[in-house]
CSV table of C-alpha atoms in Angstrom, one decimal:
chain,number,residue,atom,x,y,z
A,1,MET,CA,-33.2,22.6,-3.0
A,2,ALA,CA,-31.0,20.0,-1.2
A,3,GLN,CA,-27.8,20.4,-2.2
A,4,GLN,CA,-26.0,17.9,-4.1
A,5,LEU,CA,-23.2,15.6,-2.4
A,6,GLU,CA,-20.3,15.7,-4.3
A,7,PRO,CA,-18.3,12.2,-3.9
A,8,HIS,CA,-14.8,14.3,-2.4
A,9,TYR,CA,-14.4,16.4,0.1
A,10,ASP,CA,-11.9,18.3,2.4
A,11,LYS,CA,-10.3,16.8,5.2
A,12,LYS,CA,-8.1,18.9,7.9
A,13,TYR,CA,-5.0,17.5,8.6
A,14,LYS,CA,-2.0,18.7,10.9
A,15,CYS,CA,1.7,17.9,9.2
A,16,LEU,CA,3.6,15.8,11.8
A,17,MET,CA,7.2,17.5,11.0
A,18,CYS,CA,5.7,21.2,11.1
A,19,SER,CA,2.4,20.7,12.7
A,20,HIS,CA,0.9,23.1,9.6
A,21,SER,CA,-2.9,22.9,9.1
A,22,PHE,CA,-4.2,22.0,5.9
A,23,THR,CA,-6.8,20.5,4.1
A,24,SER,CA,-6.6,17.4,1.4
A,25,LYS,CA,-9.7,15.4,-0.3
A,26,LYS,CA,-10.9,12.4,0.9
A,27,ILE,CA,-13.6,10.7,-1.2
A,28,ARG,CA,-17.2,9.4,0.7
A,29,SER,CA,-17.4,6.2,1.5
A,30,ARG,CA,-20.8,6.0,0.0
A,31,PHE,CA,-19.2,6.6,-3.6
A,32,VAL,CA,-16.6,3.7,-3.4
A,33,LYS,CA,-17.7,1.0,-5.3
A,34,VAL,CA,-15.4,-1.9,-5.3
A,35,VAL,CA,-16.4,-4.6,-7.8
A,36,ASP,CA,-13.9,-7.1,-7.8
A,37,TYR,CA,-10.2,-8.0,-6.1
A,38,ASP,CA,-6.9,-9.1,-7.7
A,39,SER,CA,-5.4,-12.1,-5.9
A,40,ASP,CA,-3.0,-9.6,-4.0
A,41,PHE,CA,-6.2,-7.9,-2.7
A,42,ARG,CA,-6.0,-5.0,-4.9
A,43,PRO,CA,-9.0,-3.3,-5.2
A,44,ILE,CA,-11.1,-2.6,-8.4
A,45,TYR,CA,-13.3,0.2,-8.6
A,46,SER,CA,-16.3,0.1,-11.0
A,47,THR,CA,-15.2,4.2,-11.8
A,48,GLU,CA,-10.8,5.0,-12.0
A,49,GLU,CA,-12.1,8.7,-11.1
A,50,ILE,CA,-13.5,7.6,-7.8
A,51,ASN,CA,-10.6,5.8,-6.5
A,52,PRO,CA,-9.4,6.4,-2.5
A,53,ILE,CA,-6.0,5.2,-3.2
A,54,PHE,CA,-5.4,8.4,-5.2
A,55,TYR,CA,-5.7,10.1,-1.5
A,56,TYR,CA,-3.8,7.7,0.8
A,57,VAL,CA,-1.1,9.8,1.1
A,58,LYS,CA,-1.2,13.8,2.3
A,59,VAL,CA,1.4,16.5,1.4
A,60,CYS,CA,2.0,19.0,3.4
A,61,PRO,CA,1.9,22.4,1.5
A,62,GLN,CA,3.9,24.4,3.9
A,63,CYS,CA,7.0,22.0,3.8
A,64,GLY,CA,6.7,19.0,1.8
A,65,PHE,CA,6.4,16.2,4.4
A,66,SER,CA,4.2,13.0,2.9
A,67,PHE,CA,2.4,10.8,5.1
A,68,SER,CA,-0.4,8.6,5.2
A,69,ASP,CA,-3.0,8.2,8.2
A,70,ASP,CA,-0.6,4.9,9.0
A,71,PHE,CA,2.4,6.8,9.9
A,72,GLN,CA,3.6,7.0,13.7
A,73,PRO,CA,3.4,10.7,14.8
A,74,TYR,CA,7.1,9.8,16.5
A,75,PHE,CA,10.4,10.9,15.0
A,76,PRO,CA,13.9,8.3,15.6
A,77,PRO,CA,16.8,10.9,16.9
A,78,ASN,CA,17.8,13.0,13.8
A,79,ALA,CA,14.9,12.1,11.8
A,80,LYS,CA,13.9,15.8,11.1
A,81,GLU,CA,16.8,17.1,11.2
A,82,ILE,CA,17.7,15.1,7.9
A,83,ILE,CA,13.7,15.3,6.7
A,84,THR,CA,14.7,19.7,7.2
A,85,GLU,CA,17.7,19.1,5.1
A,86,LYS,CA,16.5,16.8,2.1
A,87,VAL,CA,12.8,17.9,1.7
A,88,CYS,CA,11.7,20.6,3.6
A,89,ASP,CA,14.7,23.0,2.1
A,90,GLN,CA,14.4,21.7,-1.2
A,91,TRP,CA,10.1,22.0,-1.1
A,92,VAL,CA,8.7,24.5,-3.7
A,93,PRO,CA,5.5,24.9,-2.6
A,94,HIS,CA,2.8,22.7,-4.5
A,95,GLU,CA,-0.7,22.2,-3.7
A,96,PHE,CA,-1.6,18.5,-4.0
A,97,GLY,CA,-4.9,19.1,-1.6
A,98,ASP,CA,-7.3,18.8,-4.7
A,99,ILE,CA,-8.6,16.5,-6.4
A,100,ARG,CA,-5.9,14.1,-8.1
A,101,ASP,CA,-5.8,12.1,-11.2
A,102,SER,CA,-3.5,8.9,-11.4
A,103,ARG,CA,-0.2,11.1,-12.1
A,104,MET,CA,-0.4,13.2,-9.4
A,105,ALA,CA,-1.5,9.9,-6.8
A,106,LEU,CA,2.1,8.6,-8.1
A,107,GLN,CA,3.6,11.8,-7.4
A,108,THR,CA,2.2,11.6,-3.7
A,109,LEU,CA,2.6,8.2,-3.1
A,110,LYS,CA,6.5,8.2,-4.4
A,111,LEU,CA,6.7,10.9,-1.5
A,112,GLY,CA,5.3,9.6,1.2
A,113,ALA,CA,7.8,6.8,0.1
A,114,TYR,CA,10.8,9.2,0.1
A,115,CYS,CA,9.3,11.2,3.8
A,116,GLY,CA,9.0,7.3,5.6
A,117,THR,CA,12.3,6.1,4.6
A,118,LEU,CA,13.8,8.9,5.8
A,119,LYS,CA,12.0,8.8,9.0
A,120,LYS,CA,12.4,5.4,9.1
A,121,GLU,CA,9.0,4.6,9.4
A,122,LYS,CA,7.6,1.2,10.3
A,123,HIS,CA,7.9,-2.0,7.6
A,124,ILE,CA,4.0,-2.2,7.7
A,125,SER,CA,3.4,1.5,7.0
A,126,MET,CA,6.0,1.2,3.9
A,127,ALA,CA,4.6,-1.7,2.6
A,128,GLY,CA,1.6,0.0,2.4
A,129,ILE,CA,2.9,2.5,0.3
A,130,TYR,CA,5.0,0.3,-2.1
A,131,MET,CA,1.8,-2.2,-2.8
A,132,ARG,CA,-0.7,1.2,-3.5
A,133,LEU,CA,2.2,1.8,-6.4
A,134,ALA,CA,2.5,-1.6,-7.7
A,135,TRP,CA,-1.2,-1.4,-7.7
A,136,LEU,CA,-1.3,2.2,-9.2
A,137,TYR,CA,1.1,0.9,-12.0
A,138,ARG,CA,-0.9,-1.9,-13.0
A,139,SER,CA,-4.0,0.1,-13.6
A,140,ILE,CA,-1.5,1.8,-15.8
A,141,SER,CA,-0.2,-1.5,-17.5
A,142,ASN,CA,3.1,-0.5,-16.6
A,143,GLU,CA,4.4,-3.7,-15.9
A,144,GLU,CA,8.0,-2.8,-15.5
A,145,GLN,CA,7.6,-0.3,-12.6
A,146,GLU,CA,4.9,-2.5,-11.4
A,147,GLN,CA,7.1,-5.4,-10.7
A,148,ARG,CA,9.6,-2.6,-9.0
A,149,PHE,CA,7.1,-1.8,-6.1
A,150,MET,CA,5.8,-5.6,-5.6
A,151,LYS,CA,9.7,-6.7,-4.7
A,152,LEU,CA,9.9,-3.1,-2.9
A,153,ALA,CA,6.5,-4.0,-0.9
A,154,LEU,CA,7.7,-7.9,-0.8
A,155,LYS,CA,10.8,-6.6,1.1
A,156,GLU,CA,9.0,-4.9,3.5
A,157,TYR,CA,6.2,-7.0,4.6
A,158,THR,CA,8.7,-9.7,4.8
A,159,GLU,CA,10.9,-7.4,7.6
A,160,SER,CA,7.6,-6.7,9.2
A,161,TYR,CA,7.0,-10.3,9.3
A,162,MET,CA,10.5,-10.8,11.4
A,163,THR,CA,10.2,-7.6,13.6
A,164,ASP,CA,6.2,-8.2,13.9
A,165,ASP,CA,6.2,-4.6,13.5
A,166,PHE,CA,2.4,-5.3,12.2
A,167,ARG,CA,1.5,-5.6,15.8
A,168,GLY,CA,-1.7,-4.0,16.8
A,169,THR,CA,-2.5,-2.6,13.1
A,170,GLN,CA,-5.4,-4.1,11.0
A,171,VAL,CA,-3.0,-6.2,9.1
A,172,THR,CA,-3.4,-9.8,10.7
A,173,GLU,CA,-0.1,-12.2,10.7
A,174,LEU,CA,-1.9,-14.7,8.0
A,175,ARG,CA,-3.0,-11.8,5.7
A,176,ILE,CA,1.3,-10.9,5.7
A,177,LEU,CA,2.3,-14.6,5.3
A,178,TYR,CA,-0.3,-14.9,2.1
A,179,LEU,CA,0.7,-11.6,1.3
A,180,ILE,CA,4.6,-12.6,1.0
A,181,GLY,CA,3.7,-16.0,-0.6
A,182,GLU,CA,1.3,-13.9,-3.4
A,183,LEU,CA,3.8,-11.0,-4.6
A,184,SER,CA,6.9,-14.1,-4.2
A,185,ARG,CA,4.8,-16.0,-7.1
A,186,ARG,CA,4.3,-12.5,-9.1
A,187,THR,CA,7.3,-11.3,-9.1
A,188,ASN,CA,8.8,-15.3,-10.1
A,189,GLN,CA,9.9,-16.5,-6.6
A,190,ILE,CA,8.3,-19.4,-6.9
A,191,GLN,CA,9.3,-21.5,-4.0
A,192,GLN,CA,9.1,-18.7,-1.6
A,193,ALA,CA,5.5,-18.4,-3.0
A,194,ILE,CA,5.3,-22.3,-1.7
A,195,LYS,CA,7.0,-21.8,1.1
A,196,TYR,CA,4.9,-19.0,2.3
A,197,PHE,CA,1.2,-20.4,1.3
A,198,SER,CA,1.8,-23.7,2.9
A,199,LYS,CA,2.6,-21.3,6.3
A,200,VAL,CA,-1.2,-20.2,5.4
A,201,ILE,CA,-2.3,-23.6,4.9
A,202,GLU,CA,-1.3,-25.0,8.1
A,203,ARG,CA,-2.8,-22.3,9.9
A,204,GLN,CA,-6.5,-23.3,8.3
A,205,ASN,CA,-7.4,-25.2,12.0
A,206,THR,CA,-7.0,-22.2,14.2
A,207,SER,CA,-7.2,-19.5,11.7
A,208,THR,CA,-10.1,-17.0,12.0
A,209,GLU,CA,-9.6,-15.9,8.1
A,210,PRO,CA,-10.7,-19.0,5.9
A,211,LYS,CA,-11.2,-16.8,3.0
A,212,THR,CA,-7.6,-16.1,3.1
A,213,VAL,CA,-6.5,-19.8,3.7
A,214,GLU,CA,-8.3,-20.5,0.9
A,215,MET,CA,-6.7,-18.0,-2.1
A,216,ALA,CA,-3.7,-19.9,-0.5
A,217,ARG,CA,-4.6,-23.0,-1.3
A,218,GLU,CA,-5.6,-21.7,-4.8
A,219,ARG,CA,-2.0,-20.4,-5.8
A,220,TRP,CA,-0.8,-23.0,-4.6
A,221,TYR,CA,-2.7,-25.5,-6.8
A,222,GLU,CA,-2.0,-23.0,-9.5
A,223,ILE,CA,1.8,-23.0,-9.2
A,224,ARG,CA,1.3,-26.9,-8.9
A,225,GLU,CA,0.0,-27.2,-11.7
A,226,LYS,CA,2.2,-24.7,-13.7
A,227,GLN,CA,5.4,-27.1,-12.7
A,228,LYS,CA,3.8,-30.3,-14.4
A,229,GLU,CA,3.4,-28.5,-17.3
A,230,THR,CA,6.6,-27.8,-17.6
A,231,ILE,CA,8.2,-31.4,-16.6
């Protein structure tokens, strides 16, 4: 009798910090069903248990260093010493390699954010972690924490755009401009939102991402309509 395929499987990882080999769960892509997207690209899954965001950060069970696939293997000078002192020396061995719920996912994402900050990871990588924290808090209707992490993501996306550190990643310049606009809108920084949505719309003739341009135009009109109502 053929064995039934499970949604989760173990993937081997090597800790960027201490080189310890360990396994952490991932979800097979065939089980991931996206039913919709929010206007900031948050995927809405058909079932909350089958949520790849839960497994975005890997936590080394030996030293506690936590990282995503987007982290660079390079450590700046003194970063390893700082991480050893602030993370590894404080680490109480803990196993995050099994199936996670939203509470564990939030814990691992925060560990990843802390390690990434100490490592001085690229702005684009940090933005990805903060964005996922905001999405998870939205899914459990914690608006205060959602706002907090959207603002942190916005700061990192803006820094990434200014320093060009998104080059060579899957995130395009147009998508960053749109996300800066959308996160500005969601955190009530309306003038900044208009400015960045306009930057996206200005590129409509040269863009290969018509959907992103269309989304920017929709958000821009929404803001304008809202402003008319308040006059």
